[in-house]
Coordinates of N, CA and C in Angstrom, one line a residue:
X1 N -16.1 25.3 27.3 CA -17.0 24.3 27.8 C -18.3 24.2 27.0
X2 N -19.0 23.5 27.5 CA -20.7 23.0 27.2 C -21.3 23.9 26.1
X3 N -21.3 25.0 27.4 CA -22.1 26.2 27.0 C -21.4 27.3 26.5
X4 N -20.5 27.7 26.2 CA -19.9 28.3 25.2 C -19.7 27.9 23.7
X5 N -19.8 26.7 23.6 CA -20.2 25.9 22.6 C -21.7 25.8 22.1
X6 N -22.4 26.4 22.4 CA -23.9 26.5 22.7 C -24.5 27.6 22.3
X7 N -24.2 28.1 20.8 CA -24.8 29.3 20.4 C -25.9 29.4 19.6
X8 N -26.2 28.5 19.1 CA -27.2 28.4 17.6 C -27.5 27.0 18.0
X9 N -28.7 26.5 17.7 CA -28.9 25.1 17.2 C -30.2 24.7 18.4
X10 N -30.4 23.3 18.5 CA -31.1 23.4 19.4 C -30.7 22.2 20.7
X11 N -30.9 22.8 21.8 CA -30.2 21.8 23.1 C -31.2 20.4 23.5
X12 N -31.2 19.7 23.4 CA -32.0 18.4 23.8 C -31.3 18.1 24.7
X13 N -32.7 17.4 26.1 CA -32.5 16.7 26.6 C -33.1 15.4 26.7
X14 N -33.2 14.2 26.6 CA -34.1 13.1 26.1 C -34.8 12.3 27.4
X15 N -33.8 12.5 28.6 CA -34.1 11.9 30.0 C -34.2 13.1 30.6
X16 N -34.9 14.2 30.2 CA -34.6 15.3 31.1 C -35.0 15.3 32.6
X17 N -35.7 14.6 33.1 CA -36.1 14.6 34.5 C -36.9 15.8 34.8
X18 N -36.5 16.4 35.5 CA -36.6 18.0 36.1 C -36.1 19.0 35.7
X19 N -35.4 18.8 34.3 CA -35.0 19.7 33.8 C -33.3 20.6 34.8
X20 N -33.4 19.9 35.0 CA -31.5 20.2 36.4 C -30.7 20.7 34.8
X21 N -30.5 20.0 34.4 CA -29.1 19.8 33.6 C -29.1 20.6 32.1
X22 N -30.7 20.8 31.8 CA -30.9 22.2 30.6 C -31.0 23.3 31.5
X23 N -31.7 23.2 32.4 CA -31.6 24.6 33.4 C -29.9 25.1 33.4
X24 N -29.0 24.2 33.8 CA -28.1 24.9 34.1 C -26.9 24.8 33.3
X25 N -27.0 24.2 31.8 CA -26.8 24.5 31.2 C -26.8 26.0 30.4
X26 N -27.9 26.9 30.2 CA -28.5 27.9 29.7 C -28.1 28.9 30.9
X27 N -28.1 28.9 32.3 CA -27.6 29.5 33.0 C -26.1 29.8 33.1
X28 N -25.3 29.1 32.5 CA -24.0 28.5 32.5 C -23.5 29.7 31.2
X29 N -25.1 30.0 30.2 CA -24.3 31.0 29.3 C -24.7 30.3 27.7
X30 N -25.4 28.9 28.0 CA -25.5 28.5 26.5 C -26.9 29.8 25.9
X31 N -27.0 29.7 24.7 CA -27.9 30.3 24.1 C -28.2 29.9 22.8
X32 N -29.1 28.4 23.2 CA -29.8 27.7 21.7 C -31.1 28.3 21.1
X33 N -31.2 27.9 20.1 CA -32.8 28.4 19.4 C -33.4 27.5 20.0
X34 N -33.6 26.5 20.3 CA -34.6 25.9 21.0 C -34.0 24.4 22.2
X35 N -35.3 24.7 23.3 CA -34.5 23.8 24.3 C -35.9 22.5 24.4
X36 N -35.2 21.7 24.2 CA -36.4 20.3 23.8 C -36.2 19.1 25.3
X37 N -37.1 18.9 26.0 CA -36.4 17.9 27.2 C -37.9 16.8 26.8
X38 N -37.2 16.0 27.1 CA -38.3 14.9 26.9 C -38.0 13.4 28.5
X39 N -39.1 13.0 29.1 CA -39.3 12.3 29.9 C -40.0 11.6 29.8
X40 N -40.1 10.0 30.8 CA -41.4 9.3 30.8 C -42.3 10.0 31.9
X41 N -41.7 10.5 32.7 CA -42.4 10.6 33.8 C -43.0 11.6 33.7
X42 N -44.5 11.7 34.1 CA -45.6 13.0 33.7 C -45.1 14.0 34.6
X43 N -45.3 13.5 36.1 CA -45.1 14.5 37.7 C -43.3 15.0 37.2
X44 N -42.7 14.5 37.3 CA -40.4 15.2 36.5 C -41.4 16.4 35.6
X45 N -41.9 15.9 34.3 CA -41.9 16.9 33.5 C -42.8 18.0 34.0
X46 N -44.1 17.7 35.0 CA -44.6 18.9 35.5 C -43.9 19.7 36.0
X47 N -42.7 19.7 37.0 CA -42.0 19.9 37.7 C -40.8 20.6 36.8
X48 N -40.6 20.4 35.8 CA -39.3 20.6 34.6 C -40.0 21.9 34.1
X49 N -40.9 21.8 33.5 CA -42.0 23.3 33.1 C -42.0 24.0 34.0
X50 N -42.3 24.2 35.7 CA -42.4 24.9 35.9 C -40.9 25.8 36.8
X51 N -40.2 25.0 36.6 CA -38.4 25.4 36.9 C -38.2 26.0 36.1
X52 N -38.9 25.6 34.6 CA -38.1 26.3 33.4 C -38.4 27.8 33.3
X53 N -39.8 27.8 33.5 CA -41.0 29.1 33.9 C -40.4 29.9 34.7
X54 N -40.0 29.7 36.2 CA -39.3 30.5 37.2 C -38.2 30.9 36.6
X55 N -37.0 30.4 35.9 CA -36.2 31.1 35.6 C -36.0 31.7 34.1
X56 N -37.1 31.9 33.6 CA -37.3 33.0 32.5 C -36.9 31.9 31.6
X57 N -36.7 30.6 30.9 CA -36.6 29.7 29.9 C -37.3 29.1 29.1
X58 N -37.4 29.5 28.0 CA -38.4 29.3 27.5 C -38.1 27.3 27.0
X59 N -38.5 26.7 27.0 CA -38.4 25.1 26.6 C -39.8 24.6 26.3
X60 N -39.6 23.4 25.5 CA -41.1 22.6 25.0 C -40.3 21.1 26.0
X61 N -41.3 20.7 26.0 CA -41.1 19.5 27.2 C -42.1 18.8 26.3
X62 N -41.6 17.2 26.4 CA -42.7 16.1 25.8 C -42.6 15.3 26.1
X63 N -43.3 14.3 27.2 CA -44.0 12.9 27.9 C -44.1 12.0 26.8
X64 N -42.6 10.9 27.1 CA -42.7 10.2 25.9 C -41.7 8.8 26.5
X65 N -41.8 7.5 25.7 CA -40.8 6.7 26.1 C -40.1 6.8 24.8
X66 N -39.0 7.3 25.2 CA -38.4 7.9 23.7 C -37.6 6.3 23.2
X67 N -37.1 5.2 24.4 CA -36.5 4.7 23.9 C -37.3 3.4 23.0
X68 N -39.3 3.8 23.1 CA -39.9 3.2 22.7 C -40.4 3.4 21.9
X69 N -40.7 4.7 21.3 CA -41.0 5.0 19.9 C -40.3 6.7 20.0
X70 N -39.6 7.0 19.2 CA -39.2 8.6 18.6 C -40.2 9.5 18.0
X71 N -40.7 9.7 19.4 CA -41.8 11.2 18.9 C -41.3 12.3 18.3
X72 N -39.9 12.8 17.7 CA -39.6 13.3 17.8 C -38.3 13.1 16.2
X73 N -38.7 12.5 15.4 CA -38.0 11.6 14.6 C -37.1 13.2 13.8
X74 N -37.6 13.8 13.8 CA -37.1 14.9 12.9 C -36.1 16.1 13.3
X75 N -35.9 16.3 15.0 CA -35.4 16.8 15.5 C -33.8 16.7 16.0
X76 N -33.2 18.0 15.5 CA -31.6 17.7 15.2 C -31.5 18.7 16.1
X77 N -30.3 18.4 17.3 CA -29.9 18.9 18.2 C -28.4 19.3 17.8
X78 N -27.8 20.4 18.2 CA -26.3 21.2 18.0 C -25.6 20.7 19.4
X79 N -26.5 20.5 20.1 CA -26.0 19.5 21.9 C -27.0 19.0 22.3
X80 N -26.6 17.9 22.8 CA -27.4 16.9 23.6 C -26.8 16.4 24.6
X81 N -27.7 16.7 25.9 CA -26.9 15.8 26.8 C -27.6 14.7 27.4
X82 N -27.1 14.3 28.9 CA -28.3 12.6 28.9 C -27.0 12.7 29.9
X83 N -27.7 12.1 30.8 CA -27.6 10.8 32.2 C -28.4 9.8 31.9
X84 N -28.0 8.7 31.4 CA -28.8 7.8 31.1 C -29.2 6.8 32.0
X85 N -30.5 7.0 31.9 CA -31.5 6.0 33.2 C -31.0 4.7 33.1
X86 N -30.7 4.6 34.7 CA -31.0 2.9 35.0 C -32.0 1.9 34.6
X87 N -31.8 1.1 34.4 CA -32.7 -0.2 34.0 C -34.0 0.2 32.9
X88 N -33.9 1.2 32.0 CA -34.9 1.7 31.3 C -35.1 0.4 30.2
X89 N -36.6 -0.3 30.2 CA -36.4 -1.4 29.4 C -37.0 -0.6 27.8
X90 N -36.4 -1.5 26.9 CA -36.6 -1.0 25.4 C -37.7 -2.0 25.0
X91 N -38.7 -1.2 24.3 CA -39.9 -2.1 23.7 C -39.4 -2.8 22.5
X92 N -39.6 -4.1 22.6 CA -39.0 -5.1 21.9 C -39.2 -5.1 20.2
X93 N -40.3 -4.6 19.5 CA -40.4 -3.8 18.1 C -39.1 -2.7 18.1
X94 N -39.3 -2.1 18.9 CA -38.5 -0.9 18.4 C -36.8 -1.3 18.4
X95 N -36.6 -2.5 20.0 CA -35.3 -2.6 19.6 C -34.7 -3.5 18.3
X96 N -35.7 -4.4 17.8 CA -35.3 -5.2 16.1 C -35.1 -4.4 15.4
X97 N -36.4 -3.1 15.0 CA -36.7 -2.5 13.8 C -36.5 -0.9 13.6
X98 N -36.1 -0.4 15.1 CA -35.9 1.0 15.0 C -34.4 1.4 14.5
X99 N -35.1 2.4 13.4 CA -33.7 3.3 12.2 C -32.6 3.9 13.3
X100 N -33.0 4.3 14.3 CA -32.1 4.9 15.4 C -30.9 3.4 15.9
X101 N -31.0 3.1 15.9 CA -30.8 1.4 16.2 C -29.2 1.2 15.2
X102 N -29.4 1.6 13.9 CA -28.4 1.1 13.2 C -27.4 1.0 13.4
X103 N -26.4 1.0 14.5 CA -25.1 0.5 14.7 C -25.3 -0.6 14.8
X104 N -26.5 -1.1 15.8 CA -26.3 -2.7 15.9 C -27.9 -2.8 16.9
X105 N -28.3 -4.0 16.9 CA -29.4 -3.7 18.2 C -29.2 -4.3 19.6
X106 N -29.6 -3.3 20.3 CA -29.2 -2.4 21.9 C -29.5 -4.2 22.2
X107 N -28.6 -5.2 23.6 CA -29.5 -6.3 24.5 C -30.9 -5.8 24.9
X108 N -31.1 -7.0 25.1 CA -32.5 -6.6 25.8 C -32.4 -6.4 27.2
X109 N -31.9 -6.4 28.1 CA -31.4 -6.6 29.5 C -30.7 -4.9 29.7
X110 N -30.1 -4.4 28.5 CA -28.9 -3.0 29.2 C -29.5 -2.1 28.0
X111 N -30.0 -0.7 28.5 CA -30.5 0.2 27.6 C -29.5 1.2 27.7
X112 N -28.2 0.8 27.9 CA -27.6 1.9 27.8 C -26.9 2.7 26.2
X113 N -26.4 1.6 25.2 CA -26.5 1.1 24.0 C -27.1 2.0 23.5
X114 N -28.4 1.3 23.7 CA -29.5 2.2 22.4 C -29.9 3.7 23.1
X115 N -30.1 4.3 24.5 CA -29.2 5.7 24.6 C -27.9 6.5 24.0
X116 N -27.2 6.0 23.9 CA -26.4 6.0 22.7 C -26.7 6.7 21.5
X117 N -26.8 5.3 21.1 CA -27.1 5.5 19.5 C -28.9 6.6 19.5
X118 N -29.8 6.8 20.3 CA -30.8 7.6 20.1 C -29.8 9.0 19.9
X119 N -28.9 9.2 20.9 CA -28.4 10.8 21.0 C -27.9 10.7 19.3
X120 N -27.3 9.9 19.2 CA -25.9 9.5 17.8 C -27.1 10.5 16.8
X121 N -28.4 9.4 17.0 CA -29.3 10.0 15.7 C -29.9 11.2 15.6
X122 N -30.2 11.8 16.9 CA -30.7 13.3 17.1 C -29.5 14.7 16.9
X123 N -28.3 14.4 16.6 CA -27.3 15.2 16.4 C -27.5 16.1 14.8
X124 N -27.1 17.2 15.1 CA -26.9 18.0 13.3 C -25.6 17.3 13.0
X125 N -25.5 17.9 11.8 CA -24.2 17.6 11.3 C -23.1 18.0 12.3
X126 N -23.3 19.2 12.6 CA -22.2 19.6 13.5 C -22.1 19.2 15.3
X127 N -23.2 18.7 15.4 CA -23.5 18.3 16.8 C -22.8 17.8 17.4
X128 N -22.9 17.9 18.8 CA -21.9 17.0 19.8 C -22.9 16.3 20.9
X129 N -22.8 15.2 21.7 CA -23.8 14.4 22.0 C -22.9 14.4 23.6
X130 N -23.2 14.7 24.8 CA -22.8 14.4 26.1 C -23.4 13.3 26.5
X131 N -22.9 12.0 26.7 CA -23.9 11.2 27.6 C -23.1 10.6 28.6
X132 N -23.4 10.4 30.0 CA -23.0 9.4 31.1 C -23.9 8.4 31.1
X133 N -23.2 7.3 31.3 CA -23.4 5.9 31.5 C -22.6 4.8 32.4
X134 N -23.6 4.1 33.2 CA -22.3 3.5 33.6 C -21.2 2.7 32.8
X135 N -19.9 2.0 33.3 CA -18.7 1.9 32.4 C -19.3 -0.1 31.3
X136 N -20.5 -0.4 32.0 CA -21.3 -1.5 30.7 C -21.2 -1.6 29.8
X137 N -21.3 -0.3 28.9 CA -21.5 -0.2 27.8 C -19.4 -0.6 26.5
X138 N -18.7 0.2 27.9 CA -17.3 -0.1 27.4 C -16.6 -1.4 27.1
X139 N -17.6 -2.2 28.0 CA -16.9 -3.8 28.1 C -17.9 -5.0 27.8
X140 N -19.0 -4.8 27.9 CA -20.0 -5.8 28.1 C -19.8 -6.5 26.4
X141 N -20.0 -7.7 26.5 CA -19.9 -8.5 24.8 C -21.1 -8.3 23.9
X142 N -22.0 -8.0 24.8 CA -23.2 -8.0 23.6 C -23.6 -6.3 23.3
X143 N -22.9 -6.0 23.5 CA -22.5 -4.3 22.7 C -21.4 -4.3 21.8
X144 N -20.3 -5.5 22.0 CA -19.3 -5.2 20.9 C -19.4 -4.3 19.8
X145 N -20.8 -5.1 19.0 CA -20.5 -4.5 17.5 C -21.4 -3.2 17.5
X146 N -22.2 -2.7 18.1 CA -22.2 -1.4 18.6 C -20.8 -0.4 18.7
X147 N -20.3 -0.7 19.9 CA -18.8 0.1 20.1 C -18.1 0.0 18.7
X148 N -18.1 -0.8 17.9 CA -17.2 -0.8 16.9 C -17.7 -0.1 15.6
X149 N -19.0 -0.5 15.6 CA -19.3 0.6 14.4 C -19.3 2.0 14.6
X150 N -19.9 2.6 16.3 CA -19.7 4.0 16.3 C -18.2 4.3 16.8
X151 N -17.6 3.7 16.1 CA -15.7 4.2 16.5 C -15.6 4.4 15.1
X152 N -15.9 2.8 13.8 CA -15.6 3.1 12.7 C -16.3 4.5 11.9
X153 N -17.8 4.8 12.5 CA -18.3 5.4 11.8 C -18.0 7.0 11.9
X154 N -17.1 7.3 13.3 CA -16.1 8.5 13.3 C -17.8 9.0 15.0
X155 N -18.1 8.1 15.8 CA -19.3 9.0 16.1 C -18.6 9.0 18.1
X156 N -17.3 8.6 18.1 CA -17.0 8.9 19.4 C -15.9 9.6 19.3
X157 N -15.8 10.5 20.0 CA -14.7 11.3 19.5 C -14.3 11.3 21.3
X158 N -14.5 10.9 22.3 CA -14.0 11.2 23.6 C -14.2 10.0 24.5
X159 N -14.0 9.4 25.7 CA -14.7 8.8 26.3 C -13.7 8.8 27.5
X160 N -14.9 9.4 28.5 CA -13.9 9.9 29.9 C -14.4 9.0 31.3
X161 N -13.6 8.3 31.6 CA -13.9 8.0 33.2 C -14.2 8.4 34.0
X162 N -15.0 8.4 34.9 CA -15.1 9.5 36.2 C -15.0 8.7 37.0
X163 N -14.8 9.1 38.2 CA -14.8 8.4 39.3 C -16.4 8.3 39.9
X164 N -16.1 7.5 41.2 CA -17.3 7.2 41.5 C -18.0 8.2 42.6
X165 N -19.2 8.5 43.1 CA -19.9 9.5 43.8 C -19.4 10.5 43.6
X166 N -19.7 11.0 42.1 CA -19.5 12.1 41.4 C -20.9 12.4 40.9
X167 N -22.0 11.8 41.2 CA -23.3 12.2 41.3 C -23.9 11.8 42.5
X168 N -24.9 12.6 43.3 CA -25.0 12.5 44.3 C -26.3 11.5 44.7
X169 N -26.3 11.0 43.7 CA -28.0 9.8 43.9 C -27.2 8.4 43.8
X170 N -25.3 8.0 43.4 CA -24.9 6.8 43.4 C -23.6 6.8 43.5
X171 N -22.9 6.0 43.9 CA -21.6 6.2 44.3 C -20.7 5.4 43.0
X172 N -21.6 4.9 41.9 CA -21.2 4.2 41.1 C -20.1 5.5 40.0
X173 N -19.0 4.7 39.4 CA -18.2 5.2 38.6 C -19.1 5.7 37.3
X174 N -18.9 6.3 36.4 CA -19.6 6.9 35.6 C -18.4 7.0 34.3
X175 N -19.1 6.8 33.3 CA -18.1 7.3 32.4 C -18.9 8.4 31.4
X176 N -18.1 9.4 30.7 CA -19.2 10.1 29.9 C -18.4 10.5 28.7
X177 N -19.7 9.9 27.5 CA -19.4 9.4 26.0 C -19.0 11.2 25.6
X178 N -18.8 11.4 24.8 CA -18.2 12.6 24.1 C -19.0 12.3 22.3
X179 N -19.9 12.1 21.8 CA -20.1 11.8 20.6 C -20.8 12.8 19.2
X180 N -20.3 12.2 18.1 CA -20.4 12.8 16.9 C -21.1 12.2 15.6
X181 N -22.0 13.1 15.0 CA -23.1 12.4 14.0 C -22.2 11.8 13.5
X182 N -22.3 10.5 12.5 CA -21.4 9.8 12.0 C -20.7 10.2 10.6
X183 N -19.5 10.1 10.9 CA -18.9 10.6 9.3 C -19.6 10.4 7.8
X184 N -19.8 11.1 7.2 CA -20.6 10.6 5.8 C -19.3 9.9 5.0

């Protein structure tokens, strides 16, 4: 699993919330050199620090709209995971002109896309990218050339259906991407 897979490298979370899903990941047995969670929300990430603190985990946490500018441009994760937020809107510079972007650029209306392609770009070479999303991203037309470049470029390697109220905040179906930095 996850975290057996999870020896070296560093674990990002980009939507971390509260930190739920690096917490228990690391509990599960992962053991990265570094655990990076990033949020918009100031009060999630107070709350994320101090979960991390109680259970002996050391993490940096950073208050950011990541899908608005990449505070973070430099940082290569060995796992990444993400539940990617509802209706997160993308600041309209970043979605024309942002390098993270290059499959194609994310609608303006569905930020699920350029979640995506953010994890695609934060991956090492060897990295693997976990993200749920709802099933939008699989069918909707103005992602096509999205979906097609990260198929050509070798960066999905899985993509699983779930059923629905398999998370306890939505009864909605979920699918979750499986993805890989892009083949050179």
């Amino acid at each position: 699993g996850l975290a057996s897979e999870m020896t070296e490298g560093a674990l990002y979370d980009p939507a971390c919330g509260i930190a739920s899903a690096l917490i228990s990941t690391v509990r599960a047995g992962a053991k990265p050199s570094r655990i990076v969670g990033t949020d918009i929300n100031r009060q999630a990430l107070r709350v994320a620090r101090q979960r991390a603190f109680v259970h002996g985990i050391p993490a940096d946490f950073f208050q950011t709209d990541v899908l608005g500018r990449d505070e973070l441009p430099d940082l290569t994760a060995q796992v990444t995971i993400l539940e990617a937020p509802f209706g997160t809107k993308i600041d309209e510079y970043a979605r024309l002109h942002d390098p993270r972007f290059g499959f194609g650029t994310p609608p303006k209306s569905f930020s699920d896309s350029a979640w995506l392609q953010h994890v695609i770009a934060h991956l090492s070479r060897t990295g693997i990218g976990y993200v749920l999303t709802t099933h939008g991203p699989l069918f909707r037309d103005a992602e096509r050339v999205i979906r097609s470049e990260m198929l050509n470029r070798g960066c999905v390697e899985a993509i699983v259906s779930l059923p629905g109220k398999m998370l306890p905040h939505t009864s909605l179906p979920w699918v979750l991407w499986v993805l890989r930095a892009p083949n050179p």
